[in-house]
CSV table of C-alpha atoms in Angstrom, one decimal:
chain,number,residue,atom,x,y,z
A,997,MET,CA,43.0,-39.7,-54.6
A,998,GLY,CA,41.7,-42.5,-56.7
A,999,PRO,CA,39.4,-45.4,-55.9
A,1000,GLY,CA,40.9,-48.1,-53.6
A,1001,ARG,CA,43.4,-45.8,-52.0
A,1002,ARG,CA,43.6,-46.0,-48.3
A,1003,VAL,CA,43.4,-42.8,-46.2
A,1004,ILE,CA,43.1,-41.8,-42.6
A,1005,LEU,CA,40.7,-38.9,-41.9
A,1006,ALA,CA,42.2,-36.4,-39.4
A,1007,VAL,CA,40.0,-33.7,-37.8
A,1008,ASP,CA,41.4,-30.7,-35.9
A,1009,VAL,CA,38.8,-28.5,-34.2
A,1010,GLY,CA,40.5,-25.2,-33.5
A,1011,THR,CA,39.2,-22.0,-32.0
A,1012,THR,CA,37.7,-20.6,-35.1
A,1013,THR,CA,38.4,-23.1,-37.8
A,1014,VAL,CA,37.6,-26.8,-38.3
A,1015,ARG,CA,40.1,-28.6,-40.6
A,1016,ALA,CA,39.5,-32.1,-41.9
A,1017,ALA,CA,42.3,-33.8,-44.0
A,1018,SER,CA,42.4,-37.1,-45.7
A,1019,PHE,CA,46.0,-38.4,-45.5
A,1020,ALA,CA,46.8,-41.1,-48.0
A,1021,LEU,CA,48.9,-43.9,-46.5
A,1022,ASP,CA,51.2,-43.7,-49.5
A,1023,GLY,CA,52.3,-40.2,-48.5
A,1024,THR,CA,50.7,-38.2,-51.3
A,1025,ALA,CA,49.3,-34.8,-50.5
A,1026,PRO,CA,46.1,-34.8,-48.4
A,1027,HIS,CA,42.7,-33.5,-49.4
A,1028,VAL,CA,41.6,-30.8,-47.0
A,1029,ALA,CA,38.3,-29.2,-46.2
A,1030,THR,CA,37.7,-26.4,-43.7
A,1031,ARG,CA,34.8,-24.7,-42.0
A,1032,GLN,CA,34.7,-21.6,-39.9
A,1033,CYS,CA,33.1,-21.2,-36.5
A,1034,PRO,CA,32.0,-17.9,-35.0
A,1035,LEU,CA,33.6,-16.8,-31.7
A,1036,ARG,CA,31.3,-14.7,-29.5
A,1037,GLN,CA,32.3,-12.2,-26.9
A,1038,PRO,CA,29.0,-11.4,-25.0
A,1039,VAL,CA,31.0,-9.6,-22.3
A,1040,PRO,CA,34.6,-8.2,-22.6
A,1041,GLY,CA,37.0,-11.0,-21.8
A,1042,TRP,CA,34.4,-13.8,-22.4
A,1043,LEU,CA,35.2,-15.7,-25.5
A,1044,VAL,CA,32.7,-18.5,-26.1
A,1045,GLN,CA,31.2,-20.7,-28.8
A,1046,GLU,CA,28.1,-22.9,-29.1
A,1047,PRO,CA,29.0,-26.6,-28.9
A,1048,ASP,CA,26.4,-27.8,-31.3
A,1049,VAL,CA,27.5,-25.2,-33.9
A,1050,LEU,CA,31.1,-26.5,-33.6
A,1051,VAL,CA,29.8,-30.1,-34.0
A,1052,ALA,CA,27.8,-29.1,-37.1
A,1053,ALA,CA,30.9,-27.4,-38.6
A,1054,THR,CA,33.0,-30.5,-37.8
A,1055,LEU,CA,30.5,-32.9,-39.5
A,1056,ALA,CA,30.3,-30.6,-42.5
A,1057,ALA,CA,34.1,-30.5,-42.9
A,1058,MET,CA,34.3,-34.3,-42.5
A,1059,SER,CA,31.6,-34.8,-45.1
A,1060,ALA,CA,33.2,-32.5,-47.6
A,1061,CYS,CA,36.6,-34.2,-47.1
A,1062,VAL,CA,35.0,-37.7,-47.6
A,1063,ALA,CA,33.2,-36.4,-50.7
A,1064,GLY,CA,36.4,-35.1,-52.1
A,1065,THR,CA,38.1,-38.5,-51.9
A,1066,PRO,CA,35.5,-40.7,-53.7
A,1067,GLY,CA,36.2,-44.4,-53.6
A,1068,ALA,CA,39.0,-44.1,-50.9
A,1069,GLU,CA,38.9,-46.5,-48.0
A,1070,VAL,CA,38.9,-44.5,-44.7
A,1071,VAL,CA,40.8,-46.8,-42.3
A,1072,ALA,CA,40.1,-44.6,-39.3
A,1073,ILE,CA,39.1,-41.2,-38.0
A,1074,ALA,CA,41.6,-39.4,-35.7
A,1075,LEU,CA,40.8,-36.4,-33.6
A,1076,SER,CA,42.6,-33.2,-32.5
A,1077,CYS,CA,41.0,-30.4,-30.6
A,1078,ALA,CA,41.9,-27.1,-29.0
A,1079,GLY,CA,42.6,-27.6,-25.3
A,1080,HIS,CA,41.4,-25.9,-22.1
A,1081,GLY,CA,37.8,-25.5,-23.1
A,1082,LEU,CA,34.9,-26.2,-20.7
A,1083,ILE,CA,31.3,-27.2,-21.3
A,1084,GLY,CA,28.7,-28.0,-18.7
A,1085,LEU,CA,26.1,-30.7,-19.5
A,1086,ASP,CA,22.9,-31.7,-17.9
A,1087,ALA,CA,21.9,-35.3,-17.2
A,1088,ALA,CA,20.6,-35.7,-20.7
A,1089,LEU,CA,24.0,-34.6,-22.1
A,1090,THR,CA,22.6,-31.4,-23.4
A,1091,PRO,CA,24.9,-28.3,-23.0
A,1092,MET,CA,23.9,-26.0,-20.2
A,1093,THR,CA,26.7,-23.6,-21.0
A,1094,PRO,CA,28.5,-22.4,-24.1
A,1095,LEU,CA,32.0,-23.6,-24.7
A,1096,LEU,CA,34.3,-21.4,-22.7
A,1097,THR,CA,37.3,-21.4,-25.0
A,1098,ARG,CA,41.0,-21.3,-24.0
A,1099,TYR,CA,41.0,-17.6,-24.6
A,1100,ASP,CA,38.1,-16.8,-22.2
A,1101,SER,CA,39.6,-14.7,-19.4
A,1102,ARG,CA,36.6,-14.2,-17.1
A,1103,SER,CA,38.5,-16.2,-14.4
A,1104,ALA,CA,41.5,-13.8,-14.3
A,1105,ASP,CA,40.8,-12.8,-10.7
A,1106,VAL,CA,40.6,-16.5,-9.7
A,1107,ALA,CA,44.0,-17.2,-11.3
A,1108,ARG,CA,45.5,-14.1,-9.7
A,1109,ASP,CA,44.2,-15.1,-6.3
A,1110,LEU,CA,45.7,-18.6,-6.6
A,1111,ARG,CA,49.0,-17.2,-7.6
A,1112,SER,CA,49.1,-14.6,-4.8
A,1113,SER,CA,48.2,-17.1,-2.2
A,1114,GLY,CA,50.9,-19.5,-3.3
A,1115,GLN,CA,48.4,-22.3,-4.1
A,1116,SER,CA,49.3,-22.2,-7.8
A,1117,ARG,CA,52.7,-23.8,-7.1
A,1118,GLU,CA,51.2,-27.0,-5.7
A,1119,LEU,CA,48.4,-27.0,-8.3
A,1120,HIS,CA,51.1,-26.8,-11.1
A,1121,ARG,CA,53.2,-29.5,-9.4
A,1122,LEU,CA,50.2,-31.9,-9.3
A,1123,SER,CA,48.7,-31.2,-12.7
A,1124,GLY,CA,51.5,-30.0,-14.9
A,1125,THR,CA,49.3,-27.1,-16.0
A,1126,PRO,CA,50.3,-23.5,-14.9
A,1127,VAL,CA,47.5,-21.6,-13.3
A,1128,HIS,CA,46.0,-19.3,-15.9
A,1129,PRO,CA,42.6,-17.8,-16.7
A,1130,GLY,CA,42.1,-20.2,-19.6
A,1131,SER,CA,42.4,-23.4,-17.6
A,1132,PRO,CA,39.2,-25.4,-16.8
A,1133,LEU,CA,40.3,-25.3,-13.1
A,1134,CYS,CA,40.0,-21.5,-12.9
A,1135,LYS,CA,36.8,-21.5,-15.0
A,1136,LEU,CA,35.2,-24.0,-12.6
A,1137,MET,CA,36.2,-21.9,-9.6
A,1138,TRP,CA,34.7,-18.9,-11.4
A,1139,PHE,CA,31.4,-20.7,-11.8
A,1140,ALA,CA,31.4,-21.7,-8.2
A,1141,ARG,CA,31.8,-18.1,-7.2
A,1142,HIS,CA,29.4,-16.5,-9.6
A,1143,GLU,CA,26.9,-19.1,-10.8
A,1144,PRO,CA,26.5,-21.6,-7.9
A,1145,TYR,CA,23.0,-22.6,-9.0
A,1146,LEU,CA,24.3,-23.6,-12.4
A,1147,CYS,CA,27.0,-25.7,-10.8
A,1148,THR,CA,24.4,-27.5,-8.7
A,1149,ALA,CA,22.3,-28.3,-11.8
A,1150,THR,CA,25.3,-29.4,-13.9
A,1151,ARG,CA,25.8,-33.2,-14.2
A,1152,TRP,CA,29.0,-33.3,-16.3
A,1153,TRP,CA,31.9,-30.9,-16.9
A,1154,ILE,CA,33.7,-31.8,-20.1
A,1155,GLY,CA,36.0,-30.4,-22.8
A,1156,LEU,CA,35.1,-29.7,-26.4
A,1157,LYS,CA,36.7,-32.9,-27.8
A,1158,ASP,CA,34.9,-35.0,-25.2
A,1159,TYR,CA,31.6,-33.6,-26.5
A,1160,LEU,CA,32.7,-34.2,-30.1
A,1161,VAL,CA,33.7,-37.8,-29.3
A,1162,HIS,CA,30.3,-38.3,-27.7
A,1163,ARG,CA,28.5,-36.9,-30.8
A,1164,LEU,CA,30.6,-39.1,-33.1
A,1165,THR,CA,30.5,-42.4,-31.1
A,1166,GLY,CA,27.8,-42.1,-28.5
A,1167,THR,CA,30.4,-42.5,-25.7
A,1168,LEU,CA,31.2,-39.8,-23.1
A,1169,VAL,CA,34.9,-40.1,-22.3
A,1170,THR,CA,38.0,-38.0,-22.3
A,1171,GLU,CA,41.6,-38.9,-22.9
A,1172,LEU,CA,44.9,-38.5,-21.2
A,1173,SER,CA,46.1,-35.5,-23.3
A,1174,SER,CA,43.0,-33.4,-22.8
A,1175,ALA,CA,42.7,-34.4,-19.1
A,1176,SER,CA,46.3,-33.4,-18.5
A,1177,GLY,CA,45.6,-29.9,-19.6
A,1178,THR,CA,42.6,-29.3,-17.3
A,1179,GLY,CA,44.6,-28.5,-14.2
A,1180,LEU,CA,42.4,-31.1,-12.4
A,1181,PHE,CA,44.4,-34.2,-13.3
A,1182,ASP,CA,47.3,-35.7,-11.3
A,1183,VAL,CA,49.7,-36.3,-14.1
A,1184,HIS,CA,52.0,-38.4,-11.8
A,1185,ARG,CA,49.4,-40.8,-10.7
A,1186,ARG,CA,47.3,-40.5,-13.9
A,1187,VAL,CA,44.0,-39.9,-12.0
A,1188,TRP,CA,41.7,-37.0,-11.4
A,1189,SER,CA,43.2,-35.3,-8.3
A,1190,ARG,CA,41.0,-35.5,-5.3
A,1191,ALA,CA,42.8,-32.6,-3.6
A,1192,VAL,CA,42.2,-30.3,-6.6
A,1193,LEU,CA,38.6,-31.4,-7.1
A,1194,ASP,CA,38.0,-30.6,-3.4
A,1195,LEU,CA,39.4,-27.1,-3.9
A,1196,VAL,CA,37.3,-26.6,-7.0
A,1197,GLY,CA,34.1,-28.1,-5.5
A,1198,VAL,CA,33.3,-30.9,-8.0
A,1199,SER,CA,33.6,-34.6,-7.6
A,1200,GLU,CA,35.1,-37.2,-9.9
A,1201,SER,CA,31.6,-38.4,-10.8
A,1202,HIS,CA,31.2,-35.0,-12.6
A,1203,LEU,CA,34.1,-35.8,-14.9
A,1204,PRO,CA,34.3,-38.4,-17.7
A,1205,PRO,CA,36.5,-41.4,-17.5
A,1206,VAL,CA,40.0,-41.1,-19.0
A,1207,LEU,CA,41.2,-43.2,-21.9
A,1208,PRO,CA,44.6,-43.5,-23.5
A,1209,THR,CA,45.0,-41.2,-26.5
A,1210,THR,CA,45.4,-44.3,-28.7
A,1211,ALA,CA,42.0,-45.7,-27.6
A,1212,VAL,CA,39.7,-46.7,-30.5
A,1213,LEU,CA,36.0,-46.3,-30.5
A,1214,ARG,CA,33.5,-46.8,-33.3
A,1215,LEU,CA,31.5,-44.3,-35.4
A,1216,SER,CA,27.8,-44.4,-34.7
A,1217,ALA,CA,25.3,-45.0,-37.4
A,1218,THR,CA,23.8,-41.4,-37.0
A,1219,ALA,CA,27.2,-39.7,-37.3
A,1220,GLY,CA,28.2,-42.1,-40.2
A,1221,ARG,CA,25.2,-40.9,-42.2
A,1222,SER,CA,26.1,-37.3,-41.6
A,1223,VAL,CA,29.6,-37.7,-42.9
A,1224,GLY,CA,29.2,-40.4,-45.5
A,1225,LEU,CA,31.1,-43.2,-43.8
A,1226,PRO,CA,29.9,-46.6,-42.6
A,1227,SER,CA,29.0,-47.1,-39.0
A,1228,GLY,CA,31.7,-48.9,-37.1
A,1229,THR,CA,34.5,-46.9,-38.7
A,1230,PRO,CA,37.3,-46.8,-36.1
A,1231,VAL,CA,37.5,-43.4,-34.3
A,1232,VAL,CA,40.9,-42.8,-32.5
A,1233,VAL,CA,40.1,-40.4,-29.6
A,1234,GLY,CA,43.4,-38.6,-30.2
A,1235,ALA,CA,44.9,-35.7,-28.2
A,1236,ALA,CA,44.9,-32.0,-27.7
A,1237,ASP,CA,46.1,-29.8,-30.5
A,1238,GLU,CA,49.4,-28.6,-29.0
A,1239,PRO,CA,51.0,-32.1,-28.4
A,1240,LEU,CA,49.8,-33.1,-31.8
A,1241,ARG,CA,51.4,-30.1,-33.5
A,1242,SER,CA,54.6,-31.3,-31.8
A,1243,LEU,CA,54.2,-34.7,-33.4
A,1244,GLY,CA,53.3,-33.2,-36.8
A,1245,ALA,CA,56.5,-31.1,-36.7
A,1246,ALA,CA,58.4,-34.4,-36.2
A,1247,ALA,CA,60.3,-33.0,-33.2
A,1248,ILE,CA,59.6,-35.8,-30.7
A,1249,GLU,CA,63.0,-37.1,-29.8
A,1250,SER,CA,64.3,-36.5,-26.3
A,1251,THR,CA,67.0,-33.7,-26.0
A,1252,VAL,CA,65.6,-32.2,-29.2
A,1253,GLY,CA,63.7,-29.0,-28.9
A,1254,GLY,CA,60.9,-28.1,-31.3
A,1255,LEU,CA,60.3,-24.5,-32.1
A,1256,THR,CA,57.4,-23.4,-34.3
A,1257,LEU,CA,56.7,-19.8,-35.2
A,1258,GLY,CA,53.4,-19.1,-37.0
A,1259,THR,CA,50.4,-17.4,-35.4
A,1260,THR,CA,52.1,-18.0,-32.1
A,1261,GLY,CA,55.5,-19.1,-31.0
A,1262,THR,CA,55.9,-22.5,-29.2
A,1263,LEU,CA,59.0,-24.2,-27.9
A,1264,TRP,CA,58.9,-27.7,-26.5
A,1265,THR,CA,60.7,-31.0,-25.9
A,1266,VAL,CA,59.3,-34.5,-25.4
A,1267,VAL,CA,60.1,-36.5,-22.2
A,1268,ALA,CA,59.2,-40.0,-21.2
A,1269,ALA,CA,57.4,-39.1,-18.0
A,1270,PRO,CA,55.7,-35.9,-16.6
A,1271,LEU,CA,58.2,-33.2,-15.8
A,1272,VAL,CA,57.1,-30.0,-13.9
A,1273,ASP,CA,59.2,-26.9,-13.3
A,1274,ALA,CA,59.2,-25.1,-10.0
A,1275,ALA,CA,59.0,-21.7,-11.6
A,1276,GLU,CA,55.6,-22.5,-13.1
A,1277,GLY,CA,56.7,-21.4,-16.5
A,1278,PHE,CA,56.1,-24.5,-18.6
A,1279,SER,CA,53.1,-26.8,-19.2
A,1280,CYS,CA,53.4,-30.6,-19.3
A,1281,GLY,CA,50.8,-32.5,-21.3
A,1282,ALA,CA,50.5,-36.0,-22.6
A,1283,LEU,CA,50.8,-37.1,-26.2
A,1284,THR,CA,50.8,-40.7,-25.2
A,1285,GLU,CA,51.3,-42.5,-21.9
A,1286,ASP,CA,55.1,-42.5,-22.4
A,1287,ALA,CA,55.5,-39.3,-24.4
A,1288,TRP,CA,54.9,-36.0,-22.5
A,1289,VAL,CA,55.3,-32.6,-24.1
A,1290,VAL,CA,57.0,-29.9,-21.9
A,1291,GLY,CA,56.8,-26.5,-23.4
A,1292,ARG,CA,55.6,-22.9,-23.5
A,1293,THR,CA,53.5,-21.0,-26.0
A,1294,VAL,CA,53.9,-17.2,-26.3
A,1295,GLY,CA,51.3,-14.9,-27.9
A,1296,ASP,CA,51.0,-13.5,-31.4
A,1297,VAL,CA,54.6,-12.2,-31.6
A,1298,VAL,CA,54.9,-12.4,-35.3
A,1299,ARG,CA,51.5,-11.0,-36.0
A,1300,TRP,CA,52.1,-8.2,-33.5
A,1301,ALA,CA,55.4,-7.3,-35.1
A,1302,GLY,CA,53.7,-7.4,-38.6
A,1303,HIS,CA,50.9,-5.1,-37.6
A,1304,ALA,CA,53.3,-2.7,-35.7
A,1305,LEU,CA,55.7,-2.5,-38.6
A,1306,ALA,CA,53.4,-2.7,-41.6
A,1307,PRO,CA,50.0,-1.4,-40.8
A,1308,ASP,CA,49.7,-0.4,-44.4
A,1309,HIS,CA,50.2,-3.9,-45.6
A,1310,PRO,CA,46.9,-5.7,-46.6
A,1311,ALA,CA,47.9,-8.9,-44.7
A,1312,ALA,CA,50.2,-8.0,-41.9
A,1313,SER,CA,49.8,-11.2,-40.1
A,1314,ASP,CA,53.4,-11.9,-41.1
A,1315,THR,CA,56.3,-9.6,-41.6
A,1316,PRO,CA,56.0,-8.8,-45.4
A,1317,PRO,CA,58.8,-10.1,-47.6
A,1318,ALA,CA,59.7,-6.6,-48.8
A,1319,LEU,CA,60.4,-5.5,-45.2
A,1320,LEU,CA,62.5,-8.6,-44.5
A,1321,THR,CA,64.6,-7.7,-47.6
A,1322,LEU,CA,65.2,-4.3,-46.0
A,1323,ALA,CA,66.2,-6.0,-42.7
A,1324,GLU,CA,68.6,-8.3,-44.4
A,1325,ARG,CA,70.7,-5.3,-45.3
A,1326,ILE,CA,71.2,-4.3,-41.6
A,1327,ALA,CA,74.0,-5.8,-39.6
A,1328,PRO,CA,73.2,-8.0,-36.6
A,1329,GLY,CA,72.4,-5.9,-33.5
A,1330,SER,CA,70.5,-3.4,-35.6
A,1331,ASP,CA,73.1,-0.6,-35.0
A,1332,GLY,CA,72.2,-0.4,-31.3
A,1333,LEU,CA,68.4,-0.6,-31.7
A,1334,VAL,CA,66.6,-3.1,-29.4
A,1335,MET,CA,63.0,-4.2,-29.6
A,1336,LEU,CA,61.4,-6.0,-26.7
A,1337,PRO,CA,58.2,-7.6,-28.1
A,1338,HIS,CA,54.8,-7.5,-26.4
A,1339,VAL,CA,54.4,-11.3,-26.1
A,1340,GLY,CA,50.9,-11.3,-24.6
A,1341,ASP,CA,51.1,-14.9,-23.5
A,1342,ASP,CA,47.6,-16.1,-23.6
A,1343,ARG,CA,48.3,-18.8,-21.0
A,1344,ALA,CA,49.2,-16.2,-18.4
A,1345,PHE,CA,47.6,-12.9,-19.2
A,1346,PRO,CA,44.1,-11.8,-20.3
A,1347,GLU,CA,43.9,-10.4,-23.8
A,1348,GLY,CA,45.7,-7.1,-24.2
A,1349,SER,CA,47.7,-7.4,-21.0
A,1350,GLY,CA,51.2,-8.9,-20.3
A,1351,PRO,CA,54.6,-7.2,-20.3
A,1352,PRO,CA,54.7,-4.1,-22.5
A,1353,GLY,CA,56.8,-4.0,-25.7
A,1354,ALA,CA,59.2,-1.2,-26.6
A,1355,TYR,CA,61.9,0.0,-28.9
A,1356,LEU,CA,65.0,1.2,-27.1
A,1357,GLY,CA,67.9,3.2,-28.4
A,1358,LEU,CA,66.1,4.7,-31.4
A,1359,ARG,CA,68.2,7.3,-33.2
A,1360,GLY,CA,67.9,9.4,-36.3
A,1361,ARG,CA,70.2,7.1,-38.2
A,1362,HIS,CA,67.8,4.2,-37.8
A,1363,SER,CA,65.7,3.3,-40.9
A,1364,ARG,CA,62.6,1.1,-41.4
A,1365,GLY,CA,65.0,-1.8,-42.1
A,1366,HIS,CA,66.5,-1.3,-38.6
A,1367,LEU,CA,63.1,-1.4,-37.1
A,1368,VAL,CA,62.2,-4.6,-38.9
A,1369,ARG,CA,65.5,-6.3,-38.0
A,1370,ALA,CA,65.3,-5.2,-34.4
A,1371,ALA,CA,61.8,-6.7,-34.3
A,1372,VAL,CA,63.0,-10.1,-35.7
A,1373,GLU,CA,65.9,-10.1,-33.3
A,1374,GLY,CA,63.6,-9.2,-30.4
A,1375,VAL,CA,61.3,-12.1,-31.0
A,1376,CYS,CA,64.2,-14.5,-31.5
A,1377,LEU,CA,65.9,-13.3,-28.3
A,1378,HIS,CA,62.7,-13.8,-26.4
A,1379,LEU,CA,62.4,-17.3,-27.7
A,1380,GLY,CA,66.1,-18.0,-27.0
A,1381,GLY,CA,65.4,-17.1,-23.3
A,1382,VAL,CA,62.5,-19.6,-23.3
A,1383,ARG,CA,64.9,-22.2,-24.6
A,1384,ASP,CA,67.4,-21.4,-21.9
A,1385,ARG,CA,64.8,-21.9,-19.2
A,1386,LEU,CA,63.6,-25.2,-20.8
A,1387,ALA,CA,67.2,-26.5,-21.0
A,1388,ALA,CA,67.6,-25.8,-17.3
A,1389,LEU,CA,64.7,-28.2,-16.7
A,1390,THR,CA,65.7,-31.0,-19.2
A,1391,PRO,CA,68.5,-31.3,-21.7
A,1392,VAL,CA,67.9,-29.5,-25.1
A,1393,ASP,CA,71.0,-30.2,-27.2
A,1394,SER,CA,69.6,-29.2,-30.6
A,1395,VAL,CA,66.5,-27.4,-32.0
A,1396,ARG,CA,64.3,-28.1,-35.0
A,1397,LEU,CA,62.5,-25.1,-36.5
A,1398,ALA,CA,59.2,-25.2,-38.3
A,1399,GLY,CA,56.4,-22.9,-39.3
A,1400,GLY,CA,55.7,-20.1,-41.6
A,1401,ALA,CA,58.1,-17.5,-40.2
A,1402,PHE,CA,61.0,-19.9,-40.6
A,1403,ARG,CA,60.5,-20.2,-44.3
A,1404,SER,CA,62.3,-16.8,-44.3
A,1405,PRO,CA,66.1,-17.1,-44.4
A,1406,LEU,CA,66.4,-14.0,-42.1
A,1407,TRP,CA,64.2,-15.6,-39.4
A,1408,ARG,CA,66.1,-18.9,-39.7
A,1409,GLN,CA,69.5,-17.2,-39.5
A,1410,VAL,CA,68.7,-14.9,-36.6
A,1411,MET,CA,67.0,-17.7,-34.6
A,1412,ALA,CA,69.9,-20.1,-35.2
A,1413,ALA,CA,72.5,-17.5,-34.2
A,1414,VAL,CA,70.5,-16.7,-31.0
A,1415,LEU,CA,70.2,-20.3,-30.1
A,1416,ASP,CA,73.9,-21.0,-30.9
A,1417,CYS,CA,73.4,-24.8,-31.0
A,1418,PRO,CA,72.8,-27.3,-33.7
A,1419,VAL,CA,69.7,-26.2,-35.5
A,1420,ARG,CA,67.7,-27.8,-38.4
A,1421,ALA,CA,64.8,-26.3,-40.2
A,1422,SER,CA,61.9,-28.0,-42.1
A,1423,ASP,CA,58.9,-26.8,-44.0
A,1424,ALA,CA,56.4,-28.4,-41.6
A,1425,ALA,CA,53.5,-26.2,-40.8
A,1426,ALA,CA,53.3,-24.6,-37.3
A,1427,ASP,CA,49.5,-24.4,-36.9
A,1428,ASP,CA,48.3,-27.6,-38.4
A,1429,ALA,CA,47.6,-30.5,-35.9
A,1430,THR,CA,45.9,-32.7,-38.5
A,1431,LEU,CA,49.2,-34.4,-39.5
A,1432,GLY,CA,49.9,-35.2,-35.8
A,1433,ALA,CA,46.4,-36.5,-35.3
A,1434,ALA,CA,46.7,-38.7,-38.4
A,1435,ALA,CA,50.0,-40.1,-37.3
A,1436,LEU,CA,48.8,-40.9,-33.8
A,1437,GLY,CA,45.7,-42.6,-35.4
A,1438,LEU,CA,47.9,-44.6,-37.7
A,1439,PHE,CA,50.0,-45.8,-34.8
A,1440,ALA,CA,46.9,-46.5,-32.7
A,1441,ILE,CA,45.4,-48.9,-35.3
A,1442,GLY,CA,48.7,-50.7,-35.8
A,1443,LEU,CA,49.7,-49.4,-39.2
A,1444,ALA,CA,53.0,-47.8,-38.0
A,1445,HIS,CA,55.4,-49.2,-35.5
A,1446,ASP,CA,56.1,-45.9,-33.8
A,1447,LEU,CA,55.1,-42.3,-33.9
A,1448,ARG,CA,58.0,-41.1,-35.9
A,1449,ALA,CA,57.5,-43.7,-38.6
A,1450,ALA,CA,53.8,-42.7,-38.7
A,1451,VAL,CA,54.6,-39.1,-39.5
A,1452,THR,CA,57.2,-40.1,-42.1
A,1453,ARG,CA,54.8,-42.4,-43.8
A,1454,LEU,CA,52.1,-39.7,-44.1
A,1455,ASP,CA,54.4,-36.8,-44.9
A,1456,PRO,CA,57.8,-37.9,-46.1
A,1457,GLU,CA,58.7,-34.4,-47.5
A,1458,GLY,CA,57.7,-32.5,-44.4
A,1459,THR,CA,59.8,-34.6,-42.1
A,1460,ARG,CA,63.0,-33.8,-44.0
A,1461,SER,CA,65.1,-31.0,-42.5
A,1462,GLU,CA,68.3,-29.2,-43.3
A,1463,PRO,CA,70.9,-27.7,-41.0
A,1464,VAL,CA,71.0,-23.9,-40.5
A,1465,ALA,CA,74.5,-22.5,-40.5
A,1466,VAL,CA,75.4,-20.2,-37.6
A,1467,ASP,CA,77.8,-17.4,-38.1
A,1468,PRO,CA,80.0,-17.2,-35.0
A,1469,ALA,CA,80.3,-13.4,-35.2
A,1470,HIS,CA,76.5,-13.1,-35.3
A,1471,ALA,CA,76.1,-15.5,-32.4
A,1472,ALA,CA,78.6,-13.4,-30.4
A,1473,VAL,CA,76.5,-10.2,-31.0
A,1474,TYR,CA,73.4,-11.9,-29.7
A,1475,ARG,CA,75.1,-13.4,-26.7
A,1476,GLY,CA,76.1,-9.9,-25.7
A,1477,LEU,CA,72.5,-8.6,-26.2
A,1478,ARG,CA,71.1,-11.4,-24.1
A,1479,THR,CA,73.1,-10.3,-21.1
A,1480,LYS,CA,71.5,-6.9,-21.2
A,1481,LEU,CA,67.9,-8.1,-21.6
A,1482,PRO,CA,67.0,-8.5,-17.8
A,1483,ALA,CA,67.9,-4.9,-17.1
A,1484,LEU,CA,66.1,-3.7,-20.2
A,1485,HIS,CA,62.9,-5.6,-19.3
A,1486,ALA,CA,63.0,-4.2,-15.7
A,1487,VAL,CA,63.2,-0.7,-17.1
A,1488,VAL,CA,60.4,-1.2,-19.6
A,1489,GLY,CA,58.2,-3.0,-17.0
A,1490,ARG,CA,58.5,0.0,-14.7
A,1491,VAL,CA,57.7,2.4,-17.5
A,1492,GLY,CA,54.6,0.3,-18.3
A,1493,GLU,CA,53.4,0.5,-14.7
A,1494,ILE,CA,53.8,4.3,-14.7
A,1495,LEU,CA,51.8,4.6,-18.0
A,1496,ASP,CA,49.1,2.3,-16.8
A,1497,GLU,CA,48.7,4.3,-13.6
A,1498,ALA,CA,48.5,7.5,-15.7
A,1499,ALA,CA,45.9,6.0,-17.9
A,1500,GLU,CA,43.6,4.6,-15.2
A,1501,PRO,CA,41.6,7.8,-14.4
A,1502,HIS,CA,40.9,8.4,-18.1
A,1503,LEU,CA,39.9,4.8,-18.7
A,1504,GLY,CA,37.6,5.0,-15.7
A,1505,ARG,CA,35.8,8.1,-17.0
A,1506,ARG,CA,35.5,6.7,-20.5
A,1507,THR,CA,34.1,3.3,-19.6
A,1508,GLY,CA,32.2,4.2,-16.4
A,1509,VAL,CA,34.5,2.1,-14.3
A,1510,GLY,CA,35.4,3.3,-10.8
A,1511,GLY,CA,32.2,5.3,-10.1
């Protein structure tokens, strides 16, 4: 990017990677800098990070990105951050706890108790956030149970992005998107919920004020020196990473579902006001005050399938292309072989738990190609079921596919046949929230008239999509399979319970659990 070019600097602080990207306003490719952040597990199930280490990595990534675009005018900084984190601060705004990340499952017992008592239903209705171990609500209740003295000494409870905004601007605030993912916020009244706070045992004075996601603050002189930008540079407070991924994938129209498949699988749609399902299966979080993302994220289904099918492959985070070529030679339905994926939904289950996966109907005639095709079909059938449940809540007439897996023709074709509705696919990335942050920032400072226009301006190629043809015969095969899935899941679930019961005595002797 040459001198005089205008850019917006987007920053996405993920669980282990900080990504900073300078998006040119003329739509040319962004300059990107990344930094890694260590994730610690001091106790099994505890997944934490040091807040100041994350801030240092963020400043380093921003500085590298600014240095890589010499002479460019940075019109604003826009922020994205992993949601559901929790940090306790003292009165001097110094961290008293590490960051408890979204994957920290120490509060699994709290979540289980809230679900078994029936309280989770009302909590979800108020907050739009299903009760799960990663939510700040459950983490705060865990602290109240196990570290009450720390709770008494803590002045502020905040999220990671709140801490980052404070370090960049000197202002301690949160914003609507992050607040709506805490489980503590009444999404209907747009205020911290007194009823929930009473249950948790904190007061509103322990939480930061809530700004719109489009609010603009100013970069402090100290932070400006660290990153090489002038003090006073606009800082758009931004949103949580999941809504911003939705925006970056350009699937934000009502009745259009977005489906990304990369590290995880996520399906969502955007509605004008908070919408909560009685079954507690979907989260509802804000992108802006009049754009709310209703959706569900499932665990590392593609990575799990890749490791299961190609442990000998050096990078089995995806299904290797050679295996997909084998699978393309197999007819839909995999000659009677069915795979039920282990979906390990991190929003509902601690790491390593969740419904078991299984291959069913395995015969001597089945080859490795059958195993791969059945895995692809199993993942797609699972996601198709999520789409059905979402469509029962709000209309989803068509679906837009994005993410690394859907660059494969086989993944696209199977997914489209399972969905059996109008489907379009793009090359937008599944795991990159920086484009969404940059687009929200551009809209916030008045350089785009709406969010869609902002995304198109910054990434005109990525917002283009093409229809995916659906073979009616293939769709019919998958419709038949879907009718059998509930019975198959019930059988596998019972088998999993029997195996867990059989394993418990051995696990107890090996780990010292159970006396």
